[in-house]
XYZ file of C-alpha atoms in Angstrom:
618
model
C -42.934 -28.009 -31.482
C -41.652 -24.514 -31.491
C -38.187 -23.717 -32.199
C -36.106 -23.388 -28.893
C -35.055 -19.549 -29.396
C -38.987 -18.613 -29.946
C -40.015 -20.727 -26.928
C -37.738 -19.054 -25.002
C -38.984 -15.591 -25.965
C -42.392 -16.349 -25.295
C -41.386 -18.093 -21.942
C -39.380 -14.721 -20.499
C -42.857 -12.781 -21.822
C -44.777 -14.814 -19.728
C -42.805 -14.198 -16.795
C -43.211 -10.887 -17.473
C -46.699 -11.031 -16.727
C -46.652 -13.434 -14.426
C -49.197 -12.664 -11.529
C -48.193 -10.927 -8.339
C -48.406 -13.822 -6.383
C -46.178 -15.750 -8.221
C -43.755 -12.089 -8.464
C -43.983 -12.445 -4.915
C -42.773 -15.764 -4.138
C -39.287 -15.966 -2.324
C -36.171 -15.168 -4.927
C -33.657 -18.269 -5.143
C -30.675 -18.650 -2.942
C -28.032 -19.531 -5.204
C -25.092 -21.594 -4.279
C -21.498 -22.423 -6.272
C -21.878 -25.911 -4.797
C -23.629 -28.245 -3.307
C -22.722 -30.734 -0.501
C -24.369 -34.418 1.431
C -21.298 -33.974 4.026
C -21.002 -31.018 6.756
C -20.011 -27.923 4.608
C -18.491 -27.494 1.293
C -14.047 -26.820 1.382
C -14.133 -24.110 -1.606
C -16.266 -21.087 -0.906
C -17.496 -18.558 -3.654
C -14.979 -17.155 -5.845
C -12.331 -20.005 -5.524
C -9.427 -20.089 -7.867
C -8.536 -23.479 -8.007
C -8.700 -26.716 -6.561
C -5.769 -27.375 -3.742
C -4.736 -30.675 -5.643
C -3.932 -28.993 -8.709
C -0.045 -27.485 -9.652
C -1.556 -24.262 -12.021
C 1.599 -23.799 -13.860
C 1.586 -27.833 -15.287
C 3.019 -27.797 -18.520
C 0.494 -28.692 -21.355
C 1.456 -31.233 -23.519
C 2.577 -34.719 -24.590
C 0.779 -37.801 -24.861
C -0.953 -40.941 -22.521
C -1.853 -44.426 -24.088
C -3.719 -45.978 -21.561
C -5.593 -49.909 -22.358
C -9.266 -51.304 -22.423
C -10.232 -54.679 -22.386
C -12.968 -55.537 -24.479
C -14.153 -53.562 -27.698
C -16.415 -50.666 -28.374
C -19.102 -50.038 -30.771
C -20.933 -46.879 -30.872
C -20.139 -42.901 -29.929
C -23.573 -42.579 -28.567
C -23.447 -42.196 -24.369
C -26.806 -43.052 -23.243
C -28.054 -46.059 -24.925
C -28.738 -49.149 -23.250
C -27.135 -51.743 -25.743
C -24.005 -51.518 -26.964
C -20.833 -51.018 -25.889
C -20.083 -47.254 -25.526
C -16.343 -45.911 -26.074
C -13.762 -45.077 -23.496
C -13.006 -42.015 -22.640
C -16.582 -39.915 -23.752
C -16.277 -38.131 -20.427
C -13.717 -36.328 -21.930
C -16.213 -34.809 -24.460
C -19.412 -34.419 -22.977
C -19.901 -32.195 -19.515
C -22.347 -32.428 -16.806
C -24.017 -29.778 -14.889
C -21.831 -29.908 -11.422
C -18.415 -31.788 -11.932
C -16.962 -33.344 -8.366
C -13.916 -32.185 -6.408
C -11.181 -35.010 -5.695
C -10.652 -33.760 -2.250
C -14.266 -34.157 -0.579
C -17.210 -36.788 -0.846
C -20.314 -36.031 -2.564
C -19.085 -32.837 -3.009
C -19.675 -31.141 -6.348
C -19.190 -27.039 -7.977
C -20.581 -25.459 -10.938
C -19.776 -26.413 -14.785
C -21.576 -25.902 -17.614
C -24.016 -24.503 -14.818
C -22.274 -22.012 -12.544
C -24.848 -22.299 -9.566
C -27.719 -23.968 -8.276
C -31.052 -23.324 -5.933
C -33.412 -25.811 -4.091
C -35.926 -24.795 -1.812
C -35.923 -25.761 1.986
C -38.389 -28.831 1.488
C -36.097 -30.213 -1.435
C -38.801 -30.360 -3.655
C -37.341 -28.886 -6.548
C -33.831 -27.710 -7.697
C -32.798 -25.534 -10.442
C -29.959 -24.622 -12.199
C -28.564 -21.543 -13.566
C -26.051 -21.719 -16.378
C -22.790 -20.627 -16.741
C -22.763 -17.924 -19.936
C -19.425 -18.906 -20.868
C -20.192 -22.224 -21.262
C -19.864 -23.346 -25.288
C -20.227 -26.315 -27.430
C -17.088 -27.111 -29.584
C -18.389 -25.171 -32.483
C -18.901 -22.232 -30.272
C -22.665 -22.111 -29.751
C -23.751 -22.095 -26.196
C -24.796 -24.108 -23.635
C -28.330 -23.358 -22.992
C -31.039 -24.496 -20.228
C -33.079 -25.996 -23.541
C -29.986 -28.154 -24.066
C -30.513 -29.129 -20.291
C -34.050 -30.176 -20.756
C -33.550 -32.058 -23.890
C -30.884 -34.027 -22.438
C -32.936 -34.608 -19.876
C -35.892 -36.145 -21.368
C -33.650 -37.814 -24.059
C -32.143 -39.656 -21.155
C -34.876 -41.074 -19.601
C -36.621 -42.010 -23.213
C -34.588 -44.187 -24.087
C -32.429 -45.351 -21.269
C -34.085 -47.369 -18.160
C -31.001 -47.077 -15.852
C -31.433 -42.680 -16.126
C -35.200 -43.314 -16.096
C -35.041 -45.356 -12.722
C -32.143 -42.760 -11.649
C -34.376 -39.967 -12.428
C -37.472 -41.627 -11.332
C -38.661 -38.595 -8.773
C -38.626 -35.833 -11.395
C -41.563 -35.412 -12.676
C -40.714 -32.329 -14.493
C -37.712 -30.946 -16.166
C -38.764 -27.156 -17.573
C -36.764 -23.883 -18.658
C -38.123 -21.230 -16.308
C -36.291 -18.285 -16.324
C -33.562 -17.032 -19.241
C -31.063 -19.320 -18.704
C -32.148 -21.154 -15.983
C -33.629 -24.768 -15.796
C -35.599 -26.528 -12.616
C -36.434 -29.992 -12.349
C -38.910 -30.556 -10.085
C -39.657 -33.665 -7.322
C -42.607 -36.085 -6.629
C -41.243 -36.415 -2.354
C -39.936 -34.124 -0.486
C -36.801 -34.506 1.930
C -34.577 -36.220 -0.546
C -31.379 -34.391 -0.042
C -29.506 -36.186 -2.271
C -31.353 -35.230 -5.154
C -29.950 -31.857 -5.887
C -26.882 -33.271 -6.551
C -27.844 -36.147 -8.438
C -29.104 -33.553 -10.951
C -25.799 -31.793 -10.899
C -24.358 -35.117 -12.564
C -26.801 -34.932 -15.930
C -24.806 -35.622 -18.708
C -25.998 -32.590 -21.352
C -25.762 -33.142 -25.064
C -26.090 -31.027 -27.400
C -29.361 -30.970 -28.937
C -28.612 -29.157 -32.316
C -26.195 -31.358 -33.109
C -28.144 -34.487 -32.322
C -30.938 -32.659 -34.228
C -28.587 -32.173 -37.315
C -27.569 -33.517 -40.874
C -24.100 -35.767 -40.225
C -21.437 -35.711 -42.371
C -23.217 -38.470 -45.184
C -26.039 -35.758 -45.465
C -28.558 -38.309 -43.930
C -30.366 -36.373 -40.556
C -28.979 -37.914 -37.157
C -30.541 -40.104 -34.367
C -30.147 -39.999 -31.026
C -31.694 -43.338 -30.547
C -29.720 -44.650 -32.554
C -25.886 -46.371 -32.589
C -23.428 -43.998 -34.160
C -19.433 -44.263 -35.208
C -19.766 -40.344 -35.965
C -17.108 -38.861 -33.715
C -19.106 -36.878 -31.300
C -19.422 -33.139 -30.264
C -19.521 -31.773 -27.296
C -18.457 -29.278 -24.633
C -15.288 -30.485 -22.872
C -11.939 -30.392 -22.815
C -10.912 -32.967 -25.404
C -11.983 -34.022 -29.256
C -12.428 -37.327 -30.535
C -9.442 -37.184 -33.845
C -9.458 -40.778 -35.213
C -10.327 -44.228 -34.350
C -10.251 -47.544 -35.672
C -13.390 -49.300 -34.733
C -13.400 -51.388 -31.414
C -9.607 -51.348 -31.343
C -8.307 -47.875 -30.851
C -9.530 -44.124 -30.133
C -7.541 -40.951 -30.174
C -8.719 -37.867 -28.329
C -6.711 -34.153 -28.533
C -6.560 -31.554 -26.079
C -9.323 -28.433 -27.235
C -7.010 -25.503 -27.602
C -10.362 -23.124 -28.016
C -12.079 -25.351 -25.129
C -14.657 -22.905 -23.053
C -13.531 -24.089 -19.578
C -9.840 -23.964 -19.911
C -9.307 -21.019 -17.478
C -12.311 -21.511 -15.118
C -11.595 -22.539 -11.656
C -12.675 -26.576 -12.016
C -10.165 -26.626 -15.061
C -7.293 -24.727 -13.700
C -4.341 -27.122 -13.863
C -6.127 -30.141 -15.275
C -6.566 -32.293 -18.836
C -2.547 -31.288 -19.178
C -2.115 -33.950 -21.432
C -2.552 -32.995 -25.261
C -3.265 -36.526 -26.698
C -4.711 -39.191 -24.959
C -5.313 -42.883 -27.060
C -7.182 -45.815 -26.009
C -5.875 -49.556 -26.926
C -8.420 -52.295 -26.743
C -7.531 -56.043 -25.965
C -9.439 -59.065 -26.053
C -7.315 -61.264 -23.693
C -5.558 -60.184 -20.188
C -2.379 -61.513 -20.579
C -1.829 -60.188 -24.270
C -2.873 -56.779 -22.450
C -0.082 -57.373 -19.277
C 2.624 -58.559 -22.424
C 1.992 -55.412 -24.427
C 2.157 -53.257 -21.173
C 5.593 -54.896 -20.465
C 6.553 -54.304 -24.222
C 5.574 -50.425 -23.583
C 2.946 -50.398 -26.363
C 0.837 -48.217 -23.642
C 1.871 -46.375 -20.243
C -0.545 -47.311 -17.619
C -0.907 -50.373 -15.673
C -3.294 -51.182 -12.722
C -3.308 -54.594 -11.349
C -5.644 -56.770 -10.298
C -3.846 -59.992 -9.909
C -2.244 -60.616 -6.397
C -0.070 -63.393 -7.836
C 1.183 -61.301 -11.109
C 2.267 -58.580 -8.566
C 3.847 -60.644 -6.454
C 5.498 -62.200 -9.243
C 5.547 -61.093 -12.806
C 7.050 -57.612 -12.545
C 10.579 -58.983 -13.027
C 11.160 -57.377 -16.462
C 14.010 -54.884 -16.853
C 12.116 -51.841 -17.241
C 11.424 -52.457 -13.658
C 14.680 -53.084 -12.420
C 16.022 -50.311 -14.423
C 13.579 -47.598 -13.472
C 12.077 -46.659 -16.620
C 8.850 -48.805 -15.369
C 7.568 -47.680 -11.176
C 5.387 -49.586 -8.853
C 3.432 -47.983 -6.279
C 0.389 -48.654 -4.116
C -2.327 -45.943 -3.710
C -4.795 -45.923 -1.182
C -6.794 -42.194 -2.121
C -9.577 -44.391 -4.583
C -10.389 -46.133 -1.514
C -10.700 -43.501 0.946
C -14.396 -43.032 0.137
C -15.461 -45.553 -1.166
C -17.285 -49.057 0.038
C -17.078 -52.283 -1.828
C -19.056 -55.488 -2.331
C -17.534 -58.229 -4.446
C -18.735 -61.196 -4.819
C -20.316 -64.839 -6.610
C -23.899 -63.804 -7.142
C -26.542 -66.006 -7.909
C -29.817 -64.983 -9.921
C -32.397 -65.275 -7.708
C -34.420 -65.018 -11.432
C -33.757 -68.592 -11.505
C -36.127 -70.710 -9.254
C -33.217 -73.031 -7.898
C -31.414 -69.801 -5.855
C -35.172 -68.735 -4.522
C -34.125 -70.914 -1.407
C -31.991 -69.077 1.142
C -30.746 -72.263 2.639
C -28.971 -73.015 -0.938
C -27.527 -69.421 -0.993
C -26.090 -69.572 2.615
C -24.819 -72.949 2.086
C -22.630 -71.765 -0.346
C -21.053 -69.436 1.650
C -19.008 -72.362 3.549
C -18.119 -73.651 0.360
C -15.554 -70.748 -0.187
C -12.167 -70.992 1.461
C -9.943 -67.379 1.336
C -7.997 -68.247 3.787
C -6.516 -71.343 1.239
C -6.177 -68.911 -1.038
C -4.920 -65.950 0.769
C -2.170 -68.062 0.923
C -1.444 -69.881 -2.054
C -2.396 -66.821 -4.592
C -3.236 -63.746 -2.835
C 0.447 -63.470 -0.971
C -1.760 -61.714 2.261
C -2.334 -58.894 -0.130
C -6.272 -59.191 0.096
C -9.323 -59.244 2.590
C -12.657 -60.942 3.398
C -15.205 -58.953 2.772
C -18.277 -58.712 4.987
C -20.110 -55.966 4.389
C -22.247 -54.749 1.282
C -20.664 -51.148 2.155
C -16.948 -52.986 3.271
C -14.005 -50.116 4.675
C -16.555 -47.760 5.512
C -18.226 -46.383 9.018
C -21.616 -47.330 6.645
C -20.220 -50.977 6.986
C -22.870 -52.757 10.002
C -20.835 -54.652 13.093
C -21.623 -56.360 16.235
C -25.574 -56.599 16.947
C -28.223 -53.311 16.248
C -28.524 -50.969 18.892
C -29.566 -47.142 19.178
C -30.969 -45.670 16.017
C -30.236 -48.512 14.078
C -32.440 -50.975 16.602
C -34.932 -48.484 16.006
C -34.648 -48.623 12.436
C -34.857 -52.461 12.116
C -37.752 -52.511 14.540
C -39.726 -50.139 12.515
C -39.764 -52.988 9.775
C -39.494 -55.961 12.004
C -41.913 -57.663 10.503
C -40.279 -57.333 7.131
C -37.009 -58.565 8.267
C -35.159 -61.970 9.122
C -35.455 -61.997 12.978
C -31.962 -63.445 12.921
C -30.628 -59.442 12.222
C -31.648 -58.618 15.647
C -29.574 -61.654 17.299
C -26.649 -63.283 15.031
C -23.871 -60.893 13.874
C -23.029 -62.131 10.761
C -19.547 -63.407 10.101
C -17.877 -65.143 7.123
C -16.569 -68.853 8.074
C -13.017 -69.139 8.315
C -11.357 -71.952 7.088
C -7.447 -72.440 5.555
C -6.900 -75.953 6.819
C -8.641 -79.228 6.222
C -10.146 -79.367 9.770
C -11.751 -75.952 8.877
C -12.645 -76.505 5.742
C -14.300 -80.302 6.853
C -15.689 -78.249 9.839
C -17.283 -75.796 7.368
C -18.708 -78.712 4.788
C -20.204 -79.918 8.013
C -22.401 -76.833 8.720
C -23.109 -76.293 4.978
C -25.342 -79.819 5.062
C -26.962 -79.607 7.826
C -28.229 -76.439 6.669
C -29.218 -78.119 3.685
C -30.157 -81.652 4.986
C -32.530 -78.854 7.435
C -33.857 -76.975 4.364
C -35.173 -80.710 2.677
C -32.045 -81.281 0.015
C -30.775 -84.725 -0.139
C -27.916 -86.560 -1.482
C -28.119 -89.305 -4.488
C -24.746 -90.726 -4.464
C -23.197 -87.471 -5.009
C -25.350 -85.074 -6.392
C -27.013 -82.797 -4.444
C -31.043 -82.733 -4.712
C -33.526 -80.146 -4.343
C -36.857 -79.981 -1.865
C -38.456 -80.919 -5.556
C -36.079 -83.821 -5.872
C -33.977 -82.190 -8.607
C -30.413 -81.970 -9.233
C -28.722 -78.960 -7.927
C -26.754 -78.048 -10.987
C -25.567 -74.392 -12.370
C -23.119 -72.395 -14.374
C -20.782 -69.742 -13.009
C -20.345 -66.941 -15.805
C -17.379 -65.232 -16.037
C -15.783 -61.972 -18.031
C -12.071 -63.349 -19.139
C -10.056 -65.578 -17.109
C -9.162 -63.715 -14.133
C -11.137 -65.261 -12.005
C -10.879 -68.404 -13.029
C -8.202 -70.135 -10.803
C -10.442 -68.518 -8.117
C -14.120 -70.143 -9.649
C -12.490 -73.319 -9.733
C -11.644 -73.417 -6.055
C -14.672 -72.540 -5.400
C -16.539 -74.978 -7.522
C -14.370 -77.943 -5.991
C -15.509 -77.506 -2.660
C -19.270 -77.184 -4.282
C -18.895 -80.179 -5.682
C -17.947 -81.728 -2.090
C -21.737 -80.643 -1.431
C -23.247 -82.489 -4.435
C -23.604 -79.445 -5.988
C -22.625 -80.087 -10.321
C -21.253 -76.480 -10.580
C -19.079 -75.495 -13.873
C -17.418 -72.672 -14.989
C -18.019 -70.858 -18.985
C -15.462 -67.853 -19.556
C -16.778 -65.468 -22.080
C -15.479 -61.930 -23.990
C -16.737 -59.039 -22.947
C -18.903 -58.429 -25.206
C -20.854 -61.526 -24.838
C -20.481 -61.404 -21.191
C -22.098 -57.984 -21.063
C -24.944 -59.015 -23.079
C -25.923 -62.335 -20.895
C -25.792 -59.609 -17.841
C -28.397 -57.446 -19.530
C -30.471 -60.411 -20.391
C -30.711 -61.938 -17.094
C -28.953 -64.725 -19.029
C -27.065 -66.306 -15.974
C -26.810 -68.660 -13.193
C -24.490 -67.085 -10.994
C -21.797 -64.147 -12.070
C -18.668 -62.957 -10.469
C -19.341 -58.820 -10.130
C -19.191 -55.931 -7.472
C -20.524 -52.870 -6.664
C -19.184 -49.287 -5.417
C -20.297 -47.586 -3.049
C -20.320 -43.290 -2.065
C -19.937 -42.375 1.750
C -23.532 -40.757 0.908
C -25.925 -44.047 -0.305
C -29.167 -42.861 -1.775
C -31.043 -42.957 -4.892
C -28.830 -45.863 -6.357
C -29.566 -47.935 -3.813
C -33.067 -48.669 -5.293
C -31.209 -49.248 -8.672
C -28.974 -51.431 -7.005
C -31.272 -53.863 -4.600
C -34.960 -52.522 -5.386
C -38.004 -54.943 -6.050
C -38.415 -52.422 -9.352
C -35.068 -53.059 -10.508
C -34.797 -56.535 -10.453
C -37.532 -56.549 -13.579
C -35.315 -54.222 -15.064
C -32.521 -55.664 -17.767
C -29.909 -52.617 -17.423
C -30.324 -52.767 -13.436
C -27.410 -53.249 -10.535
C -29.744 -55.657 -9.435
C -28.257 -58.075 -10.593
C -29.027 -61.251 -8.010
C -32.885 -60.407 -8.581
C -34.032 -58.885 -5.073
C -37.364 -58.496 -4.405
C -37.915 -58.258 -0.484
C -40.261 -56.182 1.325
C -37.835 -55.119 3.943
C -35.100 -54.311 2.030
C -37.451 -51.619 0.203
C -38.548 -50.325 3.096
C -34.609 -49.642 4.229
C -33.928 -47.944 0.918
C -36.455 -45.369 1.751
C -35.080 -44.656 5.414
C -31.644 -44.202 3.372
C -32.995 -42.000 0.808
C -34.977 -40.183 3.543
C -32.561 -39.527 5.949
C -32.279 -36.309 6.922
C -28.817 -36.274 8.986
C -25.644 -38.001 8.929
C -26.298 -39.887 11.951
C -29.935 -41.301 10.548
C -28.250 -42.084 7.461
C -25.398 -44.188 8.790
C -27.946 -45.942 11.145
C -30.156 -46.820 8.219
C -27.183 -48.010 5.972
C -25.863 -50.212 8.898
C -29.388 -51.426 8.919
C -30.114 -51.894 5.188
C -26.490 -53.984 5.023
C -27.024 -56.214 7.929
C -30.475 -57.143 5.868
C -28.877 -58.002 2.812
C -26.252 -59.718 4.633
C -28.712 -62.009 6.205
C -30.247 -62.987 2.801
C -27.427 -64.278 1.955
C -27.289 -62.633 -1.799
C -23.749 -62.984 -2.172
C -21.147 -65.132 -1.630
C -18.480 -62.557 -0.526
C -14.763 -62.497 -1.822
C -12.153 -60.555 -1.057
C -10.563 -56.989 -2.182
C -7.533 -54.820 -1.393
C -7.993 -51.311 -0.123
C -4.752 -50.144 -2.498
C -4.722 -49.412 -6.265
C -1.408 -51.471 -7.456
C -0.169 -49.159 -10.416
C 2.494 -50.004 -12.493
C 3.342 -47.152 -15.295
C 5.766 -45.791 -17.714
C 8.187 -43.154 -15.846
C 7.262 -40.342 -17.894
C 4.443 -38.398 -16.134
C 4.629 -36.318 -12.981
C 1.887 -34.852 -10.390
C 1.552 -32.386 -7.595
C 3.374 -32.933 -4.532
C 0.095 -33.751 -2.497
C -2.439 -36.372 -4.462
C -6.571 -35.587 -4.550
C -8.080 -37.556 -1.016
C -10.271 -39.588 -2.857
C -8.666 -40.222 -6.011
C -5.349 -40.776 -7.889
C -6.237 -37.952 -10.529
C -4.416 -39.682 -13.633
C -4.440 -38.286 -15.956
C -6.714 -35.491 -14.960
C -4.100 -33.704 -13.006
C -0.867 -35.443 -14.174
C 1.201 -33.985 -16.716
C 3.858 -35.481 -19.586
C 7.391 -34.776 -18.071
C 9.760 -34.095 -20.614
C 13.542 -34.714 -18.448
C 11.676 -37.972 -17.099
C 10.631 -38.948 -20.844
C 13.985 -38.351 -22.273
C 15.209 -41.086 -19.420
C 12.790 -43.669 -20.197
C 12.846 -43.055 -23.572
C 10.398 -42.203 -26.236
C 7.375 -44.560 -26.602
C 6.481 -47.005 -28.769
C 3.765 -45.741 -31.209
């Protein structure tokens, strides 16, 4: 292979003498940003983002928690379990704004070009851009990354999956081009590749031995953001320090953000040793996810005295859809029945809970795409009929004539009620009762494990697996670390799980990753229940393909009502509201991002507030 400055050289010479034709072709329109929604807010030449306070003081120090451990530097490996807080090292091409949806602006590349047919997009980088050691960010970085990415990780290879080639083709400038047209999305999916720098990677470390991308690493990384990895102890604590000679620190995305000079990880293994430490102020930032320890555990007097502040925010929900749920692994031959899947359903009673745990905090969910306009209701019409005839034959016919709705219970009647329904859809389906133990069609015992990550969940689980048991079902609950809880996910190693998934107001590409027949073979997928269904293929594509808002909330509606009907998940519950608890000693501008809470992106260490709540515990 030829070194990167020489093939660059010979490249530009090439274009030189490129043929007329191909001299000819229409120049690039180059935009600062790219957009799924209506137009983008910041125009060319903006100064700053509006969330931002550009005068923030620089300084002082966050300890925020992680549950779990870590084991390796290295970002794009499948195995392992990657450090907190790499983002603050590595860049990506386009980096979001906090303010707007699927919205992003230039980075370490300060504008980007796609032609009308989206069959391509390139990138032209920024030539201020550096690496920490002051070499620059170049397009051959880009395309490195790139292919790096997609060697050795299947999530970016499936993520990537339409490029079919990534090439430097101009000075400076990098294009990756498509195997489809009309896939707006994917312009800005290439905006969010993670670059690395590739003489680095390609270097000697610090015990003289050369270094391996493909390979775990405890080397404290380099990169091209705002912050440097100082000191760690291995899966317990990290320490990262504000880049004084960081590249970015005056350009427009950076203005007013990464205020805070230190920022240190703490890893725990257990959640309530994590809540006690929190309360002991052995790290700042608290966000809850336990109705009943909100409602009743913040009773400590740094609350009552003021050094410690509550508050609900609602801006990480404003964009964003939710499914959470008790999946089964369709991977395993006893959850290949529908009937079994849907029966469970009636098993679960929130409304028992919402009232002895949840304190009305939470609701039902009943959407794959819940507290958005992408979340289906009532029965298809308009576009979305359209849609869902287009596949009928693909489909369960029930999407065209039963809205589907979660059963409500809360009382005995219900829940009895409920119970009821849940075996006759069985008795229906061929299962059978033997005293009490449920049997299959095949005549064998309906019996399965719920895996769980820490105990969190568990008060909920076992609920949940006493009214199983009510329909014969021998369901039992194993709570695992992290770490071993991760690994059975990778390996398919599971009955059911407890898990979620996120959704953007602009659903595309990682929908196949998420419900795809191709993921579901793959280990490092979202697909985690195992789909593989005709029809809900075929709705990916009219969601990828879309090619206006109104088509693409039609074919969401459309996609959700599908996997609704399938009955992959047994849906929970969520709040719309972040509950944060944190140490009084940070302030933020007067008007929050939309979409986001910004901490600590565009928080900063408040001295007069620290000197009240007093210095922390180190």
């Amino acid at each position: 292979m030829l070194p990167t400055r020489l093939a660059a050289l010979i490249l530009a010479a090439l274009l030189a003498v490129a043929p007329a034709a191909a001299q000819d072709a229409a120049p690039k329109v180059w935009h600062h940003g790219s957009t799924l929604m209506e137009k983008l807010k910041y125009p060319e030449g903006y100064k700053q983002f509006d969330y931002v306070n550009p005068d923030a003081p620089a300084g002082g120090e966050v300890r925020l928690s992680s549950m779990g451990g870590f084991d390796t530097f290295n970002p794009i490996l499948p195995a392992g379990e990657p450090a907190d807080g790499l983002g603050l090292v590595y860049e990506t091409l386009m980096t979001p704004s906090l303010d707007e949806t699927s919205t992003s602006y230039g980075q370490l590349a300060e504008a980007l070009s796609w032609p009308d047919d989206y069959s391509s997009v390139s990138f032209r980088m920024n030539p201020r851009a550096r690496w920490a050691d002051g070499q620059p960010v170049t397009a051959e970085d880009v395309v490195w990354s790139f292919h790096k990415l997609v060697e050795l990780n299947p999530n970016y290879a499936n993520y990537y999956a339409n490029v079919t080639k990534a090439e430097v083709t101009a000075p400076g400038e990098v294009t990756f081009s498509f195997d489809q047209t009309g896939n707006r999305e994917l312009p800005n999916i290439m905006g969010q590749l993670l670059i690395l720098p590739q003489h680095w990677w390609e270097g000697t470390g610090p015990d003289g031995k050369p270094r391996d991308i493909a390979r775990s690493t405890l080397e404290p990384p380099m990169g091209s953001g705002p912050y440097k990895l100082v000191s760690f102890n291995a899966g317990v604590s990290i320490t990262y320090e504000r880049d004084p000679n960081y590249w970015g620190l005056k350009e427009p995305f950076n203005v007013g953000q990464n205020n805070i000079q230190t920022l240190k990880y703490e890893y725990y293994r257990d959640d309530t040793a994590e809540f006690e430490a929190f309360k002991a102020d052995e790290f700042d930032w608290w966000d809850e996810n336990v109705a009943i320890r909100w409602q009743n555990n913040y009773d400590f007097p740094a609350v009552k005295d003021g050094r410690v502040v509550k508050e609900l925010f609602e801006n990480p929900y404003r964009d964003n859809g939710v499914m959470v749920g008790f999946v089964p692994n369709l991977r395993r031959p006893l959850f290949q029945n529908e009937a079994l899947r849907e029966a469970m359903l009636y098993a679960f009673d929130f409304e028992e809970l919402d009232k002895l745990r949840f304190f009305g905090q939470y609701d039902r969910i009943n959407s794959f795409f819940y507290g958005t306009e992408l979340a289906s209701s009532g029965l298809p019409q308009g576009e979305e009929l359209d849609i869902l005839n287009s596949v009928k034959d693909l489909v369960p016919p029930s999407v065209f004539t039963t809205e589907y709705k979660n059963p409500v219970n809360g009382d005995p009647t219900k829940l009895r009620a409920s119970l009821r329904t849940a075996n006759e859809i069985l008795t229906k389906a061929g299962y059978t009762l033997q005293g009490t133990q449920l049997l299959d069609p095949a005549g064998q015992p309906v019996t399965f494990e719920i895996l769980l990550n820490g105990p969190v969940i568990q008060p909920i689980a076992t609920a949940f697996v006493t009214n199983l048991k009510r329909l014969g079902m021998n369901a039992t609950i194993r709570t695992v670390d992290s770490a071993q809880y991760i690994e059975r996910v990778r390996k398919r190693d599971f009955d059911v799980i407890y898990t979620g998934w996120s959704q953007s107001l602009s659903p595309g590409n990682e929908q196949r990753f998420m419900w795809s027949s191709a993921a579901a073979d793959q280990d490092d997928s979202s697909n985690y229940a195992g789909i593989k269904d005709k029809g809900v293929d075929a709705l990916i594509d009219k969601v990828i393909f879309a090619d206006d808002r109104a088509t693409l909330v039609a074919a969401t509606h459309a996609l959700d009502r599908v996997l609704l009907a399938h009955h992959y998940v047994t849906p929970t519950y969520t709040l719309r509201k972040s509950r944060i608890a944190r140490w009084d000693r940070f302030s933020h501008p007067d008007q929050l991002p939309e979409f986001s809470i910004g901490f600590p992106t565009v928080w900063w260490y408040d001295e007069a507030k620290a000197a009240k709540t007093g210095a922390a515990k180190n």
